[in-house]
Structure formats: structure tokens, C-alpha cells
Coordinates of C-alpha atoms in Angstrom, one line a residue:
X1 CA 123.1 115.6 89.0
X2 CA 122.0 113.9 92.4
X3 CA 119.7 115.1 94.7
X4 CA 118.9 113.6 98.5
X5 CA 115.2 114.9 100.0
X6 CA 114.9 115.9 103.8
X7 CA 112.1 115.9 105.5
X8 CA 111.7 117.7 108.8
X9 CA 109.2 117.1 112.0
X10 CA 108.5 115.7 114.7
X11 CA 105.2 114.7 113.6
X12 CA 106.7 113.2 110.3
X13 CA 109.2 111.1 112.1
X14 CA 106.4 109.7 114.2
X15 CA 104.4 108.9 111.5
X16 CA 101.6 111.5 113.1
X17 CA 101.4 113.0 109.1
X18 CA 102.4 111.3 106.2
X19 CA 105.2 112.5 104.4
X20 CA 103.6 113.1 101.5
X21 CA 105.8 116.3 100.1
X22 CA 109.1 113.4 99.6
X23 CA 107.2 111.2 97.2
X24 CA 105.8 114.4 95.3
X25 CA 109.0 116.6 95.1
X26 CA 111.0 113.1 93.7
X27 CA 108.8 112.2 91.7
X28 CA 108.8 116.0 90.0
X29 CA 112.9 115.7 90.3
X30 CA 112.9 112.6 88.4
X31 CA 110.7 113.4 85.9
X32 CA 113.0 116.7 85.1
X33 CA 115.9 114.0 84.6
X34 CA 117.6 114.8 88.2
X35 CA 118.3 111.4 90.0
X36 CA 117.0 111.1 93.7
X37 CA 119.3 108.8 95.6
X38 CA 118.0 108.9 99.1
X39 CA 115.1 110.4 101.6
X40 CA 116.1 111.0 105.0
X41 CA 113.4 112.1 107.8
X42 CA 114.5 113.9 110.9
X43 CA 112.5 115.4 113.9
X44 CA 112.9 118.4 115.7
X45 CA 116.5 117.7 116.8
X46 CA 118.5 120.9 116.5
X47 CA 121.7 118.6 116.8
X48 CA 120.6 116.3 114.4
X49 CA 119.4 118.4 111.7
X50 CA 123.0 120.3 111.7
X51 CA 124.7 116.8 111.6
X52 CA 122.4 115.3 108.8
X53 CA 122.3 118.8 106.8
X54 CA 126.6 118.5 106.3
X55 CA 126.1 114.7 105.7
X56 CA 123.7 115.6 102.5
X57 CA 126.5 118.3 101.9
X58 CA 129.1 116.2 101.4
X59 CA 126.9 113.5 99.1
X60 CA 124.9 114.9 96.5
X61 CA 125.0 118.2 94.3
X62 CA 121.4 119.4 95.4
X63 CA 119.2 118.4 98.1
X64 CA 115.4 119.6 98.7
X65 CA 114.3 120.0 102.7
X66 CA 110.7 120.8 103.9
X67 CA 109.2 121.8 106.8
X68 CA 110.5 123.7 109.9
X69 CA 110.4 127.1 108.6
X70 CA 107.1 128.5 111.0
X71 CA 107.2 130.8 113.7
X72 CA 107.3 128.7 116.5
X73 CA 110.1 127.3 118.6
X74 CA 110.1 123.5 117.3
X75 CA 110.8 125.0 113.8
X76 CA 114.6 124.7 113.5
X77 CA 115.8 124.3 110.4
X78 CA 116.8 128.0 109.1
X79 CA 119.0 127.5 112.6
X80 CA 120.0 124.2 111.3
X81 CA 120.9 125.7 108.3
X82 CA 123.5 128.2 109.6
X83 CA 125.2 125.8 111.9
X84 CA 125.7 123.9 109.2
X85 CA 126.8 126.3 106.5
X86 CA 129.0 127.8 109.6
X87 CA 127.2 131.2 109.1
X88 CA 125.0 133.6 111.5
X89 CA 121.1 134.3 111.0
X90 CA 120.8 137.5 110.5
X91 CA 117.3 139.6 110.0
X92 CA 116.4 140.1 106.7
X93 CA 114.3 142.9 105.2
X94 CA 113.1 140.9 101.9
X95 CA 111.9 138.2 103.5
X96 CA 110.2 140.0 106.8
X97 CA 108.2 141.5 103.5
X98 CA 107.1 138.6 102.1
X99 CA 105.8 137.4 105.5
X100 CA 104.4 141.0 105.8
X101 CA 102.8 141.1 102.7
X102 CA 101.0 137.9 103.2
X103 CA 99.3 139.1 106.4
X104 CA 98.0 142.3 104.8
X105 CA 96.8 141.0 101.2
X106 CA 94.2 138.8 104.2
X107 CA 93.8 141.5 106.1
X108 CA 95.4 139.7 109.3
X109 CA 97.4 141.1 112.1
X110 CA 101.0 139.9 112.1
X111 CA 102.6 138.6 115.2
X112 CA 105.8 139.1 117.4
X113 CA 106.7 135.2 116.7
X114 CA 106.1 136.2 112.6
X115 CA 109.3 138.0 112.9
X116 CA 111.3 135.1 113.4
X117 CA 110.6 134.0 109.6
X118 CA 112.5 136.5 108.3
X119 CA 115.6 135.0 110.2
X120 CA 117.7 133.7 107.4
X121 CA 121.7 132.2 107.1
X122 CA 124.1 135.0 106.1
X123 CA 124.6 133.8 102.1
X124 CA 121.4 132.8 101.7
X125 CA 119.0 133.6 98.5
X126 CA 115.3 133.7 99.4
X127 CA 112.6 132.0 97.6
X128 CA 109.4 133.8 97.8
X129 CA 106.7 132.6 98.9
X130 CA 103.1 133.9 97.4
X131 CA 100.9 131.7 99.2
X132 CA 102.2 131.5 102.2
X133 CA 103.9 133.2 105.2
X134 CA 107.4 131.2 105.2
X135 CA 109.4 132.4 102.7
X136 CA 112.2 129.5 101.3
X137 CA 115.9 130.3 100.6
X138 CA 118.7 128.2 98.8
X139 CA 121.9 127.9 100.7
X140 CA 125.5 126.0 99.8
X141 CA 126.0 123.7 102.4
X142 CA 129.4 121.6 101.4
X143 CA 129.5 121.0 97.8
X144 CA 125.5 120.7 98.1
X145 CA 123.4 123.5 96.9
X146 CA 120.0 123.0 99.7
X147 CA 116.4 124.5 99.0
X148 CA 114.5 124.9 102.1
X149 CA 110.9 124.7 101.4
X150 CA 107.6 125.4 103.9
X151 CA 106.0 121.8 104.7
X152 CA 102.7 122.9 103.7
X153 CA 102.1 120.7 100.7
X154 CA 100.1 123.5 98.1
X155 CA 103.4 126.3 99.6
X156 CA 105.7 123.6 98.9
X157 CA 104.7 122.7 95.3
X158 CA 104.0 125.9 94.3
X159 CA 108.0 126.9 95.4
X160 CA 108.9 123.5 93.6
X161 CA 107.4 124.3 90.0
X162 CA 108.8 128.4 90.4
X163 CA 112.2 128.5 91.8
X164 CA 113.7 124.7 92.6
X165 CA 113.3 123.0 89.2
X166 CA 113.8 125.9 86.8
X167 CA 117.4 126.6 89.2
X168 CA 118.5 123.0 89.4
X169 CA 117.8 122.8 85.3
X170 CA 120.0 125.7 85.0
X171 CA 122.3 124.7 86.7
X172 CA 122.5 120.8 84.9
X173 CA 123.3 123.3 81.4
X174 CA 124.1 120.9 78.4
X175 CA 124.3 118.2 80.3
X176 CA 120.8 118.1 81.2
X177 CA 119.2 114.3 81.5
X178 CA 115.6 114.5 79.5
X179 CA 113.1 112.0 81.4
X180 CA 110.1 110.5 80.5
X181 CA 107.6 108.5 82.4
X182 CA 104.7 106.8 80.9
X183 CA 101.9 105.3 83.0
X184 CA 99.8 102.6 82.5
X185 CA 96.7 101.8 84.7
X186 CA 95.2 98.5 84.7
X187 CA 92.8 96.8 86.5
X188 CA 92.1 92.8 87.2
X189 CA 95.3 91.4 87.2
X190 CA 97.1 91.2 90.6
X191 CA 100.4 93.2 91.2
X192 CA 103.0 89.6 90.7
X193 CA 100.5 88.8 87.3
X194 CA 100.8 92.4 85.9
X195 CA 104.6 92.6 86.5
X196 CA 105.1 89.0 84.9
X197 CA 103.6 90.1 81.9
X198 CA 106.1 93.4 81.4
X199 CA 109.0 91.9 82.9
X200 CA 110.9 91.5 79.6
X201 CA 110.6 95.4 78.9
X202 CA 114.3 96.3 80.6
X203 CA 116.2 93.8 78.7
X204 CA 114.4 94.5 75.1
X205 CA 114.4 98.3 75.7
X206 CA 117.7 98.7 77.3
X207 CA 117.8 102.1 79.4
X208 CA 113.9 102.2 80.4
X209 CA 112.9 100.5 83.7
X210 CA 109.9 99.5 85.3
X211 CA 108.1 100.3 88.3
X212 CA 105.1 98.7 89.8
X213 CA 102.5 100.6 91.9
X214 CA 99.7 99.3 93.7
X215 CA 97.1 101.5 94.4
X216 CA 93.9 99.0 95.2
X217 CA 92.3 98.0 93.3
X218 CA 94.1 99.3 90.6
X219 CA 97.5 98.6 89.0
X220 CA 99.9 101.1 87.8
X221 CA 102.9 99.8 85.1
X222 CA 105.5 103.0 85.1
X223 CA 108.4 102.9 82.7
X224 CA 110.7 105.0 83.3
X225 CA 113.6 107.0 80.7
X226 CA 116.2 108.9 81.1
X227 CA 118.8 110.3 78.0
X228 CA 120.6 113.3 76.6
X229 CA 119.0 112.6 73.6
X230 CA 115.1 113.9 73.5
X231 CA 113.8 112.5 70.1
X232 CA 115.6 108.7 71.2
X233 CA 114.3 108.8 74.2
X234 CA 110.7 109.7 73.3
X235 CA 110.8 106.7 70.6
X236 CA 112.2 104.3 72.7
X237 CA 109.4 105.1 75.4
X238 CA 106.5 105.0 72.7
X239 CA 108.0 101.5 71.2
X240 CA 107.8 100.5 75.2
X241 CA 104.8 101.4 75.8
X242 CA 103.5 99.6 72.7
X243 CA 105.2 96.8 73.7
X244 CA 103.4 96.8 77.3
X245 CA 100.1 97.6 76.2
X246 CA 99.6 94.6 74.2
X247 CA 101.0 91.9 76.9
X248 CA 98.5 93.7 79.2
X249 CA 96.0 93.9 76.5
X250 CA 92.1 94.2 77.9
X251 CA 93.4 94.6 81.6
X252 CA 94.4 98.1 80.8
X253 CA 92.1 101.0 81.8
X254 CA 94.2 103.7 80.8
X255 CA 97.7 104.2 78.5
X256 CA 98.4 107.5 80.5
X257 CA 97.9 107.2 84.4
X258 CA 94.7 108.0 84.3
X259 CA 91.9 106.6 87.2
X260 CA 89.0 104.4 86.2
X261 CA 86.2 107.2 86.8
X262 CA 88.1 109.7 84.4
X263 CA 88.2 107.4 81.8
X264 CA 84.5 106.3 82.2
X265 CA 83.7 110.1 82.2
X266 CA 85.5 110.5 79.1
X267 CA 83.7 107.8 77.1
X268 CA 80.7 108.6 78.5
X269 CA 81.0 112.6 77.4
X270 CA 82.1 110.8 74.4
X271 CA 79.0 109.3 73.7
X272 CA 76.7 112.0 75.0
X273 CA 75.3 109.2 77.2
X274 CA 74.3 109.2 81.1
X275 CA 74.6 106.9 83.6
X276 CA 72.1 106.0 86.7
X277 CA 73.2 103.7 89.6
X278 CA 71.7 101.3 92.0
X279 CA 74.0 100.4 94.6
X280 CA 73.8 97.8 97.3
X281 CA 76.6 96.6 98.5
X282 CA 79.2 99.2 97.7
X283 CA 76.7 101.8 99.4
X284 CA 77.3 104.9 97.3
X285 CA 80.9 104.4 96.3
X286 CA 80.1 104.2 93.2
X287 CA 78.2 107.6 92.9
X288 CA 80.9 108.9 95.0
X289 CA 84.0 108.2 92.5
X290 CA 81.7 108.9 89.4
X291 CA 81.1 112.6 91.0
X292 CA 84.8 113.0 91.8
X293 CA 85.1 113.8 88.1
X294 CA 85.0 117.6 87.2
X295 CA 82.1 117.4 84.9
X296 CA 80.2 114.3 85.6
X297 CA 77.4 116.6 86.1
X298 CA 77.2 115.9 82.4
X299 CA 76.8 112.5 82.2
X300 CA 75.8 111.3 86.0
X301 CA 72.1 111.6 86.5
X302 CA 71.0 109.9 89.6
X303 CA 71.9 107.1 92.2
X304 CA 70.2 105.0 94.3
X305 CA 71.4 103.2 97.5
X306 CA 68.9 100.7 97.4
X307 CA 69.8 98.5 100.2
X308 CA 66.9 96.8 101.8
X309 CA 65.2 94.5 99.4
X310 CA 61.8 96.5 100.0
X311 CA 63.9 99.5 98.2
X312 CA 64.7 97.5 95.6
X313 CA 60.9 97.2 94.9
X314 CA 59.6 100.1 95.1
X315 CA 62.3 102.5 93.7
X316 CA 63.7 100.2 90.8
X317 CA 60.3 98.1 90.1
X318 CA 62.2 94.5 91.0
X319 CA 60.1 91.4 90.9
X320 CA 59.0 90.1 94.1
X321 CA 58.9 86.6 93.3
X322 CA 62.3 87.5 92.0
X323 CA 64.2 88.4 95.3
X324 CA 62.0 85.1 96.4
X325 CA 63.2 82.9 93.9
X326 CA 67.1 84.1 94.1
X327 CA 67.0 86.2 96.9
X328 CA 69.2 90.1 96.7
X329 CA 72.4 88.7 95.2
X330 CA 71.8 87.7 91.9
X331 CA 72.4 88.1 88.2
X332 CA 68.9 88.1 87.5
X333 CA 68.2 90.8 90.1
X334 CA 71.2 93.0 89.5
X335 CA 69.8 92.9 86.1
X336 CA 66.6 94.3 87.2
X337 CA 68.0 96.6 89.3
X338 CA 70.0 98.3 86.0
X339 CA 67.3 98.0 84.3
X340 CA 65.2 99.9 87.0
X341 CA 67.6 102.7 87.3
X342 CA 67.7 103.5 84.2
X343 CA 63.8 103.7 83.9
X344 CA 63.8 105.7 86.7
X345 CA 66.6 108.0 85.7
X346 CA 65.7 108.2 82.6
X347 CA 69.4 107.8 81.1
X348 CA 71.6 106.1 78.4
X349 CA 72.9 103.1 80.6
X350 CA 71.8 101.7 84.2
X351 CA 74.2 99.9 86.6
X352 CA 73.8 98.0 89.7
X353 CA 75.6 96.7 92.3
X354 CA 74.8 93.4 94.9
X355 CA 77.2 91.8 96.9
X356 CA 78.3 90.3 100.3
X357 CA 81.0 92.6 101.2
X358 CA 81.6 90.6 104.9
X359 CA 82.8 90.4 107.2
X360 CA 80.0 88.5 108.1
X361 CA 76.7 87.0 105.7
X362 CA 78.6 84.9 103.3
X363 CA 77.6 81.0 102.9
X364 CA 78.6 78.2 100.9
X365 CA 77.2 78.9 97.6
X366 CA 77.8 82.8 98.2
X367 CA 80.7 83.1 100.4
X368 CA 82.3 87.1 101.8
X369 CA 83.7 88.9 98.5
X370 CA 80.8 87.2 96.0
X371 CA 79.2 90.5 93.8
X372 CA 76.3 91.0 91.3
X373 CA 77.1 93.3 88.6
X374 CA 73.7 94.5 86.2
X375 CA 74.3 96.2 83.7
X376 CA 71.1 97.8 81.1
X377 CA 72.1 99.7 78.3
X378 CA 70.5 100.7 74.7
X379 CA 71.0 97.2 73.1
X380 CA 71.3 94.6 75.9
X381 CA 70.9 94.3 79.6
X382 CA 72.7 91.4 81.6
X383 CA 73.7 90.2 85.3
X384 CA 77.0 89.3 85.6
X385 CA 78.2 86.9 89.3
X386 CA 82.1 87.9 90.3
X387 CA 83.8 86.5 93.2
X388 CA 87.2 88.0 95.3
X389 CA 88.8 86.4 98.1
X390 CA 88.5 89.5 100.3
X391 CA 87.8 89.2 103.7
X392 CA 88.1 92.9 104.5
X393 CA 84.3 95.1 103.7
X394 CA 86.3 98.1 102.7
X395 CA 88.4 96.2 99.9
X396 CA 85.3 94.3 98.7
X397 CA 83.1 97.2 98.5
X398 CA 86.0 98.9 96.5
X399 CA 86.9 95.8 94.0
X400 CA 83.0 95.6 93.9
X401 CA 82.7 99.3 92.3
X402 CA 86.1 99.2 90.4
X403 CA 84.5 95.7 88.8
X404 CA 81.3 97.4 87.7
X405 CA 83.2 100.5 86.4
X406 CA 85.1 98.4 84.6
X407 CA 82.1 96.6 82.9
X408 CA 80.7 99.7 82.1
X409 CA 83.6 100.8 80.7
X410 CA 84.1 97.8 78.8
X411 CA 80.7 98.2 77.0
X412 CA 81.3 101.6 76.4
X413 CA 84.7 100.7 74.6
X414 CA 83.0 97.8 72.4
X415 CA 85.1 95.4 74.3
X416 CA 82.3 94.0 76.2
X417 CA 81.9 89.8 77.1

């Protein structure tokens, strides 16, 4: 089975929003074994949508098309639709419900304009929708069975998960495809190195391919399966992923798409340990990604952004003469400053963060993208000096924090150096 995506909107085509619903609804497609072969975006073109709508028709057997299904004028494609399909839009009872009963489970008025949403193609089945005022349908356009879905992302998904997927399953029978993806997130390799090192997976795992994803400053390796045959297709992807986590070896943060934080969290409920933070440089980031988690409350204590070296006196108890001696970015005073922090804080592990993040303040010995890393923890406390050749603040300050989660987590795991 192949399926195309459409996208509808002016302010998609502009690039006003990011179409964010396409890369979510193929990714779900593929992983349910259904092959996307193409995204197309349109704006609000009446013409256009009823020409592109019969092209999909004739070129896939199911397509997936958001957006365009509101009350207003600019939203065109249940119009789209019939023109296409050659059919009226007729009123429909069900679905002038299911806008109804959205307004009155909020206790809203429902306007004139809300009646256009119950305006559907003649053949049409409707998808309810229980979160939102737009109900869906599914209509045959050509040989292409289309699902129209609302553009709001959480009405979309929700649609996706209850009526698309289980329907397009169906309608694959036996000869469903079973797909795997695994996901492996690194960090501290660049994109080329990473893909270097797991570029032999294709040829000695025939049928699984790989897929790169940068998400900065991490690295995601994604192998990809697809097969009729479940239990050969889940032992080909486990031998794969063997075989890729030990070329990537201590680069690899996580073996199943998991972010750096959530796996720092996890070792640290692990350990019934807590963390405290001194940032500089990074300027809360750190604190920031940490509490992201659900649960950190657990394990995240406190966090400091000491940025003036006077704050790094008082709060954290740093040497004078040692700011003197080395001045702010420093192994010796990152050290003192996780050692500080977790006097302060009174927790398991203190880390601390000093850095020129630039544009400007670098020199020759400490150029733009030079960081301090302290770590203090139960057995050991040490400063650690890291350089990256980024001349953007934003990307420093996040390699800065990625590179002290990352020696946190390292210690954690017993993989420390």
C-alpha cells in the first residue's frame, strides 16, 4: 500500500506555520508498514486543490490531507473534495452534531459560519471528531481512498491513531507490511562521522535502511524494517541494532530515541541521587532541560545562574585568589563551582558550567566556543576544558549544556574519563 500526504493553507505554503502534521502522520504511516511516497503542500487555491486532489487519485491507494476544514471562507477543501470526487456537498445531520456537541460539552454558543462544517461530499463517511469542532470524512477520489483531517495538530493525531490507521490496516488484510524502527541517539560525533560508522548496516542486514537525523546537538541513527514476516523482521532489527551500537560505542546516549535529559533523569532516579547546578555560560539551560522531565522534581534540587564572578563567591564559596589566578573560565573554577553547588544544595552530585559562548570575548588562548565543565560527586570532583568551533551563542550555550549532561551522565553510567 502507498500513501501521498497533502497539506493545505495558505499559511503552510508560505512557510507562515511549519508543517508539522506531514512529518508526524508519515512517520506514524511508516511505522504501521504503509509506504509514503510523496508530500505535496497546496494554498488556498480552490482550482488547485481539485486538480492536485485527482492527481493523488490516480497515484497512490490512500492519501492523508489536513487542514481546510474550519468555518471560514479560505477553508476549501470539503469543496475541493466534491469537485474532485464529481459529487455535491450536501448538509449532513451526523456531522452538524458533532460540531454541535462540541460547542455545548464547553458551554459555547455556536455560530451561523459553524454550519458550514457539516457540509460534506455526497459518498462521504465522516470521522468524528471529539476534540474538536471539524469533523473528518474519508472519500474515494479515483482509485485513492482520501482522509480529510482538521490541521490542528492534537485534532489531527487524535483522528490518526482512531479512524485512519486502524482503516488503512484493514484494508492492507494479509498482506499487511510489519515495520519496525529502532532509534539510536548519540551525542559527540558529527552527523558525516556518525553515518560513517553505520554505513555498512544496509549491505550486511539486507532489507533495513538507515536514516540520519540531526537534531543539534544531538544525533539520531534510525534503521528502518519493513517485512511480512514479524518474528524475522524483529531479529533482523535487534542483530542491527547490536551491530550499530558497538561501532558507535560510548557516543551513544540512548538505544531507543530517547533525549539526553530523560536518560540523565533515569539514572539519576536510578540511583536515588540529586543533582544541583551552577551555570554560567549556558544561563539556565541546563536547569531548564533537566525540569522538562516529568519527575525531575525527584532528583533536581536547585540551580544557580551564577554569572558575575562576585556570584560565584558568595553563593558557591569560590576562591578569590582563584578567579585571580585563572580568571571565570577554568577547570579549577568549574570545579569549585560543582563543588559549591552541591554544598549549597545539599545533593548527591554538583555540576557547573563556564564558558565563552561569543559572539564576542574569546582570545587566543580561550577563543568563542571554549567551555568549563565541573563536576563534584560522592568519590571525586574534577574540571574538565572542551572547545567547539561555534561561532553562533545559541549553539555554544546548547553544546555547552549537552557536554556537561553528557559528563554527568557518563559518571553516572561508570563510563567516566
Amino acid at each position: 500500500m502507498k500513501a501521498e500526504i497533502l497539506a493545505t493553507g495558505d499559511e503552510i505554503r508560505s512557510g507562515a506555520l511549519v508543517d508539522s502534521n506531514s512529518a508526524y502522520i508519515s512517520e506514524k504511516l511508516e511505522e504501521n508498514g504503509i509506504e509514503v511516497v510523496r508530500h505535496t503542500c497546496v494554498g488556498d487555491d480552490l482550482p488547485l486543490l481539485v486538480s492536485t486532489l485527482r492527481e493523488i487519485g490516480d497515484r497512490v491507494d490512500v492519501a492523508v490531507v489536513t487542514g481546510g476544514l474550519g468555518p471560514t471562507t479560505d477553508d476549501l477543501t470539503a469543496e475541493a473534495a466534491a469537485r474532485a470526487a464529481g459529487v455535491e456537498l450536501r448538509f449532513n445531520q451526523t456531522a452538524f452534531e458533532n460540531v454541535e456537541s462540541f460547542f455545548k460539552t464547553f458551554n459555547r454558543p455556536m455560530t451561523e459560519s459553524n454550519r458550514k462544517q457539516a457540509l460534506l461530499p455526497d459518498g462521504s463517511k465522516i470521522l468524528y471528531n471529539p476534540v474538536g469542532t471539524a469533523p473528518g470524512f474519508s472519500l474515494k477520489i479515483g482509485t485513492c481512498l482520501f482522509f480529510f483531517l482538521p490541521g490542528v495538530p492534537y485534532e489531527m493525531r487524535r483522528m490518526l491513531a482512531e479512524h485512519v490507521i486502524p482503516e488503512m490496516l484493514t484494508l492492507q488484510g494479509d498482506a499487511a507490511m510489519h515495520s519496525r524502527v529502532k532509534t539510536i541517539t548519540t551525542f559527540g560525533l558529527p552527523e558525516s562521522l556518525a553515518g560513517e560508522k553505520v554505513a555498512g548496516v544496509e549491505a550486511v542486514f539486507p532489507g533495513v535502511k538507515l536514516g540520519l537525523r540531526a537534531n543539534f546537538p544531538q544525533i539520531q541513527v534510525k534503521l528502518y524494517g519493513r517485512d511480512t514476516d514479524l518474528a524475522l523482521l524483529d531479529q533482523r532489527m535487534a542483530e542491527a541494532g547490536q551491530w550499530a551500537l558497538e561501532r558507535l560505542g560510548r557516543n551513544v546516549i540512548s538505544e531507543n530515541g530517547e533525549r539526553m535529559e530523560a536518560v540523565v533523569g533515569r539514572l539519576m532516579l536510578e540511583r536515588s541521587a540529586s543533582i544541583g547546578l551552577a551555570e554560567s555560560c549556558t544561563g539556565g539551560l541546563l536547569a531548564n532541560w533537566l525540569t522538562n522531565v516529568a519527575g525531575s522534581s525527584a532528583y533536581f534540587f536547585f540551580s544557580g545562574v551564577t554569572y558575575s564572578n562576585q556570584a560565584k563567591i558568595d553563593v558557591l564559596g569560590v576562591k578569590p585568589e582563584t578567579l585571580e589566578r585563572h580568571g571565570a573560565v577554568h577547570e579549577e573554577t568549574a570545579r569549585e563551582m560543582a563543588e559549591g553547588v552541591r554544598r549549597v544544595a545539599g545533593t548527591t552530585y554538583g555540576l557547573s558550567t563556564s564558558g565563552i559562548a561569543g559572539p564576542d570575548g574569546g582570545t587566543e588562548d580561550k577563543p568563542v566556543g571554549t567551555v568549563c565543565i565541573g563536576y563534584a560527586g560522592p568519590d571525586r570532583s574534577f574540571g574538565r576544558q572542551l572547545y567547539f568551533p561555534f561561532g553562533k551563542r545559541l549553539m555554544n550555550k546548547k553544546i555547552f549544556a549537552m557536554a556537561a549532561l553528557d559528563i554527568l551522565r557518563k559518571e553516572l553510567s561508570g563510563i567516566g574519563g
